Coordinates of C-alpha atoms and ligand atoms in Angstrom, one line a residue:
M1 CA -13.0 118.6 0.1
L2 CA -11.8 122.2 0.2
D3 CA -10.7 123.1 -3.3
L4 CA -7.2 124.4 -2.6
S5 CA -5.8 124.9 -6.0
P6 CA -4.8 128.4 -6.8
K7 CA -7.6 129.9 -8.9
I8 CA -9.7 133.0 -9.4
H9 CA -12.7 132.5 -7.1
D10 CA -15.2 134.8 -8.7
E11 CA -17.6 131.9 -9.0
A12 CA -19.0 129.8 -6.2
R13 CA -17.5 126.4 -5.6
Q14 CA -20.0 123.9 -6.7
G15 CA -21.0 120.7 -5.1
E16 CA -22.7 117.6 -6.2
A17 CA -25.5 115.5 -4.8
Y18 CA -24.6 112.2 -3.2
A19 CA -26.0 108.8 -2.4
P20 CA -24.7 107.0 0.6
F21 CA -26.7 104.0 -0.5
A22 CA -26.8 102.0 -3.7
K23 CA -30.3 102.4 -5.2
D24 CA -31.6 98.9 -4.4
E25 CA -30.5 99.0 -0.8
N26 CA -31.8 102.5 0.0
P27 CA -34.1 102.0 2.9
Y28 CA -35.8 105.4 2.5
R29 CA -39.3 105.8 1.0
K30 CA -38.5 109.2 -0.6
H31 CA -35.4 110.8 -2.0
F32 CA -33.7 114.2 -1.7
Y33 CA -31.1 115.7 -3.9
I34 CA -28.9 118.4 -2.4
E35 CA -26.4 120.6 -4.2
S36 CA -24.1 122.9 -2.3
Y37 CA -22.3 126.1 -3.3
G38 CA -19.8 128.4 -1.6
C39 CA -17.7 127.8 1.5
A40 CA -16.8 124.7 3.3
M41 CA -19.3 125.7 6.0
N42 CA -22.1 125.3 3.5
F43 CA -20.9 121.8 2.6
A44 CA -20.8 120.9 6.3
D45 CA -24.3 122.3 6.8
S46 CA -25.6 120.1 3.9
E47 CA -24.4 117.1 6.0
I48 CA -26.5 118.3 8.9
V49 CA -29.5 118.8 6.6
A50 CA -29.0 115.3 5.3
S51 CA -29.1 113.9 8.8
I52 CA -32.4 115.8 9.6
L53 CA -33.8 114.6 6.3
N54 CA -32.8 110.9 6.9
D55 CA -34.7 111.1 10.2
K56 CA -37.7 112.4 8.3
G57 CA -37.6 109.3 6.0
F58 CA -35.7 110.9 3.0
G59 CA -32.6 109.2 1.6
A60 CA -30.0 111.0 -0.5
T61 CA -29.8 110.5 -4.2
R62 CA -27.3 111.8 -6.7
N63 CA -29.9 111.5 -9.5
V64 CA -31.9 114.7 -9.6
E65 CA -34.5 112.9 -11.8
E66 CA -35.6 110.6 -9.0
A67 CA -35.7 113.2 -6.3
D68 CA -38.9 114.1 -4.5
L69 CA -37.2 117.0 -2.9
I70 CA -34.4 119.2 -4.4
F71 CA -32.4 121.4 -2.2
I72 CA -29.9 124.0 -3.2
N73 CA -27.6 125.2 -0.4
T74 CA -26.7 128.7 -1.6
C75 CA -23.9 131.3 -1.3
S76 CA -24.3 135.1 -1.4
I77 CA -20.7 136.2 -1.0
R78 CA -20.4 137.6 -4.5
E79 CA -23.0 138.5 -7.1
K80 CA -21.7 135.8 -9.5
A81 CA -22.4 133.1 -6.9
E82 CA -26.0 134.2 -6.7
Q83 CA -26.3 134.3 -10.5
T84 CA -25.1 130.7 -10.7
V85 CA -27.8 129.6 -8.2
R86 CA -30.6 131.5 -10.0
K87 CA -29.6 129.7 -13.3
R88 CA -29.8 126.4 -11.5
L89 CA -33.2 127.2 -10.0
T90 CA -34.5 127.9 -13.5
E91 CA -33.4 124.5 -14.6
F92 CA -35.0 122.9 -11.5
K93 CA -38.3 124.7 -12.4
K94 CA -38.4 122.9 -15.7
L95 CA -38.0 119.6 -13.9
K96 CA -40.7 120.5 -11.5
R97 CA -43.2 121.0 -14.4
A98 CA -42.4 117.5 -15.6
R99 CA -42.7 116.0 -12.1
R100 CA -45.8 116.7 -10.1
G101 CA -45.4 116.9 -6.4
M102 CA -41.7 117.5 -6.5
L103 CA -40.5 120.3 -4.1
V104 CA -37.6 122.7 -4.5
G105 CA -36.1 124.3 -1.5
V106 CA -33.5 127.1 -1.1
L107 CA -31.2 126.8 1.9
G108 CA -28.3 128.9 3.2
C109 CA -27.2 132.4 2.7
M110 CA -29.3 133.4 -0.3
A111 CA -32.4 132.1 1.5
E112 CA -31.5 134.3 4.4
R113 CA -30.7 137.4 2.3
L114 CA -33.8 137.2 0.0
K115 CA -36.2 135.6 2.4
A116 CA -39.8 135.4 1.2
K117 CA -38.9 137.3 -2.0
F118 CA -38.0 134.0 -3.5
L119 CA -41.6 132.8 -3.1
E120 CA -43.4 136.1 -3.9
E121 CA -41.4 137.4 -6.8
E122 CA -39.9 134.5 -8.4
K123 CA -42.2 131.5 -7.8
L124 CA -39.2 129.3 -8.4
V125 CA -39.3 127.5 -5.1
D126 CA -41.5 125.9 -2.4
L127 CA -39.3 126.2 0.7
V128 CA -36.9 128.9 1.9
V129 CA -34.9 128.0 4.9
G130 CA -32.1 130.0 6.5
P131 CA -28.9 128.5 8.0
D132 CA -30.2 128.5 11.6
A133 CA -33.6 127.0 10.8
Y134 CA -32.7 123.5 9.5
R135 CA -34.3 121.8 12.5
T136 CA -37.7 123.0 11.3
L137 CA -37.2 121.3 7.9
P138 CA -39.6 118.4 8.7
N139 CA -42.4 120.8 9.5
L140 CA -41.7 123.0 6.6
I141 CA -41.7 120.0 4.2
E142 CA -45.1 119.1 5.5
E143 CA -46.4 122.6 5.0
A144 CA -45.0 122.6 1.5
E145 CA -46.4 119.2 0.7
G146 CA -49.8 120.6 1.8
G147 CA -49.5 123.3 -0.8
Q148 CA -48.4 126.1 1.5
K149 CA -45.3 128.2 0.9
A150 CA -42.9 127.4 3.7
V151 CA -40.4 129.9 5.0
N152 CA -38.2 130.0 8.1
V153 CA -35.3 132.4 8.0
L154 CA -35.1 133.2 11.7
L155 CA -31.5 133.6 12.9
S156 CA -30.6 132.2 16.3
R157 CA -28.1 133.3 19.0
D158 CA -27.4 129.8 20.2
E159 CA -28.1 127.2 17.5
T160 CA -25.0 125.1 16.8
Y161 CA -26.6 121.8 15.8
A162 CA -24.2 120.3 18.3
D163 CA -26.3 117.2 18.9
I164 CA -26.9 116.4 15.2
A165 CA -24.6 113.7 13.8
P166 CA -23.8 114.9 10.2
V167 CA -24.4 112.3 7.4
R168 CA -21.1 112.4 5.4
L169 CA -21.9 113.3 1.8
N170 CA -19.5 112.7 -1.0
S171 CA -16.9 111.7 1.6
N172 CA -13.6 110.0 0.7
G173 CA -13.7 108.4 4.1
I174 CA -10.4 110.0 5.1
S175 CA -11.1 113.8 5.6
A176 CA -14.1 115.4 7.2
F177 CA -15.3 118.9 8.1
V178 CA -16.4 119.5 11.6
S179 CA -18.2 122.8 12.3
I180 CA -17.0 124.3 15.6
M181 CA -18.9 127.6 15.5
R182 CA -21.4 129.6 13.5
G183 CA -22.0 133.1 12.4
C184 CA -19.5 136.1 12.5
N185 CA -19.3 139.2 14.6
N186 CA -16.6 140.9 12.6
M187 CA -18.5 143.1 10.2
C188 CA -15.9 143.4 7.5
S189 CA -17.5 146.2 5.5
F190 CA -17.5 144.2 2.2
C191 CA -19.0 141.0 3.7
V192 CA -22.6 139.8 3.7
V193 CA -21.9 136.9 6.0
P194 CA -22.7 138.6 9.4
F195 CA -26.2 139.3 7.9
T196 CA -26.8 135.9 6.4
R197 CA -25.3 133.7 9.2
G198 CA -26.0 135.9 12.2
R199 CA -24.1 136.4 15.4
E200 CA -21.1 134.3 16.3
R201 CA -21.6 131.4 18.7
S202 CA -19.3 128.5 19.6
R203 CA -20.3 124.9 19.8
D204 CA -19.8 122.9 23.0
A205 CA -16.3 121.5 23.0
E206 CA -17.2 118.1 24.3
S207 CA -19.5 117.5 21.3
I208 CA -16.8 118.6 18.9
V209 CA -14.2 116.3 20.5
A210 CA -16.8 113.4 20.5
E211 CA -17.6 114.0 16.8
C212 CA -13.9 114.0 15.9
A213 CA -13.2 110.9 18.0
G214 CA -16.2 109.2 16.3
L215 CA -14.7 110.0 12.9
Y216 CA -11.4 108.6 13.9
N217 CA -13.0 105.4 15.1
E218 CA -14.7 105.1 11.7
G219 CA -11.4 105.3 10.0
Y220 CA -11.1 109.0 9.1
K221 CA -7.6 110.4 9.3
E222 CA -8.1 114.1 9.1
V223 CA -10.6 116.6 10.5
T224 CA -10.9 120.3 9.5
L225 CA -12.4 122.4 12.2
L226 CA -14.6 125.0 10.6
G227 CA -15.7 128.5 11.5
Q228 CA -15.8 132.0 9.9
N229 CA -13.2 133.0 12.5
V230 CA -12.0 130.0 14.4
D231 CA -9.6 132.0 16.6
S232 CA -12.4 133.6 18.4
Y233 CA -13.8 130.2 19.4
Y234 CA -14.7 130.4 23.1
H235 CA -16.8 128.0 25.1
I236 CA -17.6 127.8 28.8
N237 CA -18.4 124.4 30.3
E238 CA -20.3 125.4 33.4
E239 CA -20.5 121.9 34.8
K240 CA -16.7 121.5 34.7
D241 CA -16.0 125.2 35.3
E242 CA -13.8 125.1 32.2
T243 CA -13.2 127.7 29.6
V244 CA -12.2 126.4 26.2
T245 CA -10.3 128.7 23.8
F246 CA -9.4 127.8 20.3
A247 CA -5.8 126.8 21.4
S248 CA -7.2 124.5 24.1
L249 CA -9.8 123.0 21.7
L250 CA -7.0 122.3 19.1
E251 CA -5.1 120.5 21.8
K252 CA -8.1 118.4 22.9
V253 CA -8.7 117.3 19.3
A254 CA -5.0 116.7 18.7
L255 CA -4.9 114.4 21.7
I256 CA -7.5 112.0 20.2
S257 CA -4.7 110.2 18.3
P258 CA -1.4 111.2 16.9
D259 CA -2.7 109.5 13.7
L260 CA -5.5 111.9 13.3
R261 CA -4.5 115.1 11.4
V262 CA -6.1 118.3 12.6
R263 CA -6.7 121.3 10.3
F264 CA -8.7 124.5 10.7
S265 CA -10.1 127.3 8.7
T266 CA -10.5 130.4 8.7
S267 CA -8.1 132.4 10.9
H268 CA -8.6 136.2 11.2
P269 CA -5.2 137.9 11.5
K270 CA -6.4 140.0 14.4
D271 CA -7.4 137.0 16.5
I272 CA -4.9 134.3 15.9
T273 CA -2.8 134.1 19.1
D274 CA 0.6 132.9 20.1
D275 CA -1.2 130.2 22.1
V276 CA -2.6 128.8 18.9
L277 CA 0.8 128.9 17.2
H278 CA 2.4 127.2 20.2
A279 CA -0.3 124.5 20.2
M280 CA 0.5 123.9 16.5
A281 CA 4.2 123.6 17.3
K282 CA 3.6 121.2 20.2
Y283 CA 1.6 118.6 18.3
E284 CA 3.0 117.0 15.1
N285 CA -0.6 116.1 14.0
I286 CA -1.8 119.7 14.0
C287 CA -1.1 120.6 10.4
K288 CA 1.4 123.4 9.7
Y289 CA -0.9 125.4 7.5
I290 CA -2.7 128.6 8.2
H291 CA -5.2 130.3 6.0
L292 CA -4.7 134.0 6.9
P293 CA -6.8 136.2 4.6
V294 CA -5.1 139.6 4.2
Q295 CA -7.8 141.1 1.8
S296 CA -5.6 144.1 1.0
G297 CA -2.0 145.2 1.6
N298 CA -2.8 148.9 2.2
S299 CA -3.6 150.2 5.6
R300 CA -6.1 152.8 4.5
I301 CA -8.1 150.2 2.5
L302 CA -7.9 147.8 5.4
Q303 CA -9.5 150.4 7.6
L304 CA -12.3 151.0 5.1
M305 CA -12.8 147.3 5.0
N306 CA -13.0 147.3 8.8
R307 CA -10.4 144.6 9.1
T308 CA -9.0 146.2 12.3
Y309 CA -5.3 145.6 11.5
T310 CA -2.7 147.5 9.5
R311 CA -0.3 146.4 6.8
E312 CA 2.5 146.4 9.4
W313 CA 0.5 144.5 12.0
Y314 CA -0.3 141.8 9.4
M315 CA 3.4 141.5 8.4
A316 CA 4.4 141.2 12.1
K317 CA 1.9 138.3 12.4
V318 CA 3.5 136.6 9.4
D319 CA 6.9 137.0 11.0
R320 CA 5.6 135.5 14.2
I321 CA 4.2 132.5 12.4
R322 CA 7.5 132.0 10.6
E323 CA 9.4 132.3 13.9
I324 CA 7.2 129.9 16.0
L325 CA 6.4 127.5 13.1
P326 CA 9.3 127.5 10.5
G327 CA 8.1 125.9 7.3
C328 CA 4.4 126.6 8.0
G329 CA 2.3 127.0 4.9
I330 CA 0.4 130.3 4.6
S331 CA -2.4 131.1 2.2
S332 CA -4.7 134.1 1.8
D333 CA -7.9 135.7 0.4
I334 CA -7.4 138.9 -1.6
I335 CA -9.9 141.4 -3.0
T336 CA -9.0 143.8 -5.8
G337 CA -10.7 147.0 -6.6
F338 CA -12.4 147.7 -3.2
C339 CA -13.9 151.2 -3.0
T340 CA -11.3 154.0 -3.6
E341 CA -8.4 151.6 -4.2
T342 CA -5.7 153.4 -6.2
E343 CA -2.9 151.9 -8.3
E344 CA -0.5 152.6 -5.3
D345 CA -2.8 150.7 -2.9
H346 CA -2.9 147.8 -5.4
Q347 CA 0.9 147.8 -5.5
E348 CA 0.9 147.5 -1.7
T349 CA -1.3 144.4 -2.0
M350 CA 1.2 143.0 -4.5
S351 CA 4.2 143.7 -2.2
I352 CA 2.5 142.2 0.9
M353 CA 1.9 139.0 -1.2
E354 CA 5.6 138.9 -1.9
Y355 CA 6.5 139.6 1.7
S356 CA 4.1 136.9 3.0
R357 CA 5.3 134.4 0.3
Y358 CA 1.8 132.8 0.1
D359 CA 1.8 129.2 -1.0
M360 CA -1.7 129.8 -2.4
S361 CA -4.5 132.4 -2.5
Y362 CA -8.1 132.8 -3.3
M363 CA -8.4 135.9 -5.3
F364 CA -11.5 138.0 -6.1
F365 CA -12.5 141.3 -7.5
Y366 CA -14.8 143.4 -5.3
S367 CA -18.5 142.7 -5.7
E368 CA -20.8 145.1 -3.8
R369 CA -23.3 143.3 -1.7
P370 CA -26.6 145.0 -0.8
G371 CA -27.0 145.9 2.9
T372 CA -23.3 145.6 3.8
L373 CA -21.5 148.5 5.5
A374 CA -19.5 149.2 2.3
A375 CA -22.6 149.3 0.2
R376 CA -24.2 151.8 2.6
R377 CA -21.1 154.0 3.2
Y378 CA -18.8 153.9 0.1
Q379 CA -19.1 154.3 -3.6
D380 CA -18.2 151.2 -5.6
D381 CA -16.0 153.5 -7.7
V382 CA -13.2 151.4 -9.2
P383 CA -14.2 150.5 -12.8
E384 CA -14.9 146.8 -13.4
A385 CA -12.1 146.7 -16.1
V386 CA -9.6 148.0 -13.5
K387 CA -10.7 145.6 -10.8
K388 CA -10.3 142.7 -13.3
Q389 CA -7.0 143.9 -14.6
R390 CA -5.6 144.1 -11.0
L391 CA -7.0 140.6 -10.4
V392 CA -5.2 139.3 -13.4
Q393 CA -2.0 140.8 -12.0
I394 CA -2.4 139.3 -8.5
V395 CA -3.3 135.9 -10.0
A396 CA -0.1 136.0 -12.1
L397 CA 2.0 137.0 -9.0
Q398 CA 0.4 134.2 -7.0
G399 CA 1.4 131.8 -9.7
K400 CA 5.0 132.9 -9.5
L401 CA 4.9 132.7 -5.6
S402 CA 3.4 129.2 -5.7
R403 CA 6.0 128.0 -8.2
E404 CA 8.8 129.5 -6.0
S405 CA 7.3 127.9 -2.9
N406 CA 7.2 124.5 -4.6
E407 CA 10.8 125.0 -5.8
R408 CA 11.9 125.6 -2.2
D409 CA 10.4 122.1 -1.4
L410 CA 12.6 120.3 -3.9
G411 CA 14.7 117.6 -2.1
K412 CA 12.6 118.0 1.1
I413 CA 10.8 115.1 2.8
F414 CA 7.1 115.2 3.8
Q415 CA 4.6 113.0 5.5
V416 CA 1.8 112.5 3.0
L417 CA -1.7 111.4 4.0
I418 CA -2.8 109.5 0.9
E419 CA -6.3 110.5 -0.2
G420 CA -6.6 108.3 -3.3
E421 CA -5.5 107.8 -6.8
S422 CA -4.2 110.8 -8.7
K423 CA -6.9 112.2 -11.0
K424 CA -4.4 112.5 -13.8
S425 CA -2.7 109.1 -13.6
E426 CA -3.9 105.7 -12.3
S427 CA -0.4 104.7 -11.5
D428 CA 0.1 107.6 -8.9
W429 CA -1.2 108.2 -5.4
M430 CA -2.4 111.7 -4.5
G431 CA -2.1 113.1 -1.0
R432 CA -1.3 116.2 1.0
S433 CA 1.6 117.3 3.1
S434 CA 1.0 118.9 6.5
Q435 CA 1.4 122.2 4.8
N436 CA -1.6 121.3 2.6
K437 CA 0.3 120.9 -0.6
V438 CA -0.9 118.3 -3.0
I439 CA 1.8 115.6 -3.6
V440 CA 1.6 112.8 -6.2
F441 CA 4.0 109.9 -6.2
P442 CA 4.1 106.5 -8.0
K443 CA 2.2 103.5 -6.6
A444 CA 4.8 101.1 -8.1
G445 CA 6.8 99.4 -5.5
N446 CA 4.6 100.1 -2.5
A447 CA 1.4 98.6 -1.0
F448 CA -0.2 101.8 0.4
K449 CA -3.9 102.4 0.4
P450 CA -5.9 105.6 0.9
G451 CA -5.7 106.7 4.5
D452 CA -2.1 105.6 4.9
Y453 CA 0.8 108.0 5.7
A454 CA 3.8 107.8 3.3
T455 CA 7.2 109.5 3.6
V456 CA 7.8 111.2 0.3
E457 CA 10.8 113.1 -1.1
V458 CA 10.0 115.9 -3.5
V459 CA 11.7 115.4 -6.8
D460 CA 9.9 117.7 -9.2
F461 CA 6.9 120.1 -9.2
T462 CA 4.3 122.0 -11.3
Q463 CA 2.7 125.3 -10.1
A464 CA -0.1 123.4 -8.3
T465 CA 1.4 120.0 -7.4
L466 CA 4.6 118.5 -5.9
I467 CA 5.9 115.4 -7.5
G468 CA 7.6 112.9 -5.2
R469 CA 9.0 109.5 -4.6
N470 CA 8.2 107.2 -1.7
V471 CA 11.1 106.9 0.8
S472 CA 9.1 105.2 3.5
Q473 CA 10.6 102.2 5.1
P474 CA 8.8 99.0 4.1
Ligands
5AD1 N1 -16.5 140.9 -2.9 C1 -15.4 140.1 -3.2 N2 -14.9 139.2 -2.4 C2 -15.5 139.0 -1.2 N3 -15.2 138.2 -0.2 C3 -16.1 138.4 0.8 N4 -17.0 139.4 0.4 C4 -16.6 139.8 -0.8 C5 -17.2 140.7 -1.7 N5 -18.2 141.5 -1.4 C6 -14.1 137.3 -0.1 C7 -13.1 137.6 1.0 C8 -13.4 136.5 2.0 C9 -13.7 135.4 1.0 C10 -14.4 134.3 1.7 O1 -14.5 136.0 0.1 O2 -11.8 137.6 0.5 O3 -12.2 136.3 2.8
SF4_2 FE1 -17.0 138.0 6.4 FE2 -15.0 139.2 7.7 FE3 -16.7 137.5 9.0 FE4 -14.9 136.6 7.2 S1 -14.4 137.6 9.1 S2 -17.1 136.0 7.3 S3 -14.8 138.2 5.7 S4 -17.2 139.5 8.1

């Protein structure tokens, strides 16, 4: 699941390894263990890797000790994310000494960024495989088993893994990620993604709809359509002479069933269109929640970031969302201390947060990434202490905004998709509203199960959670 609680995201999200089979019924002759870091796209990619590995005769295990192959699907977005991975690789190296024949592979963005350096300099790993090269894993594993160092970090202009059915890892059986495009063409100056994930390309719409329909038939109730910039989704079906935009794709997925919730992430403020907002308004099951990263509230900094919108333009987009979709949840990504950011610029970020009334934000201090436009053009001149102090301020402000947003929900009624038991209390259900807020409510007096929709009235709240009571008809 996407971790959507408000927190400082200066460390990569961390995944686990998973076992779709109990040990004694695992039909596979060998085992792989995979750990994922970073964005939802990486978690979705690990599910594609799992599918390719299953075909090669490897079954997933969540026990690293019994793995013949260990994979770490990595993130390069901030330096801290890379440090976490390096630490983990050193731990795997110790395991490797104890277990002859065990292979360790680095996947994802760090593999792409550091390429063969991983093999030459560090001798930590046996395989290095970039995000567009997962189809070649079977051959690479054979090379590595034969004692060769196996690397494939070729980026592709057309790989979308459209025909590979992901093996759902660590799934709650209710929500799933569906990747609709890969790469990014935006070149935000702070961002390493266009270098590690390559050019943007959209996956064929029919395969997306088929995957979502398949999930629904298996009992899933929610799909999250994933891309670095979903609003620039664009696919031409030459056979049908049909052009599919993101708005029309949303509509196709929404039509699978009114019982299947549709979410998406991430939207770029410059690309989200009125058509998308109208599609959201038209279909009840397209969730009223938009992740709309602002990054900074100051137009000069936005220009240096190459975000291609101004403060005013962003505010007008927020107005438009509120006009077409009253009550829509909005969240953001924010970076403090980007090159040349002054105290006044920072204050403008604070004021745009107030203006946008974000329900939630992911907040970071700027971390210079080698090779990016900003690293080449601008000096990383805001002292770390100042970056961190500004981060503390925006985190505190977001806390206040989240509490205020929750307070506005008091007395309101929401449809909640139940995901499972509350982590904090066995006697409560946990689910989400369409606006993506976590709602807990008592199990007593109802016979719901995970995957059911409940109608819940909000009676109390904390900063991160709404507390409700079931008002569904029996
Ligand atoms: N430093 C800090 N934060 C970054 N992000 C991307 N690159 C950097 C960087 N170099 C943040 C942006 C983006 C989110 C996924 O990560 O806010 O939206
Ligand atoms: Fe990075 Fe910008 Fe692309 Fe997002 S839109 S992945 S921040 S370049």
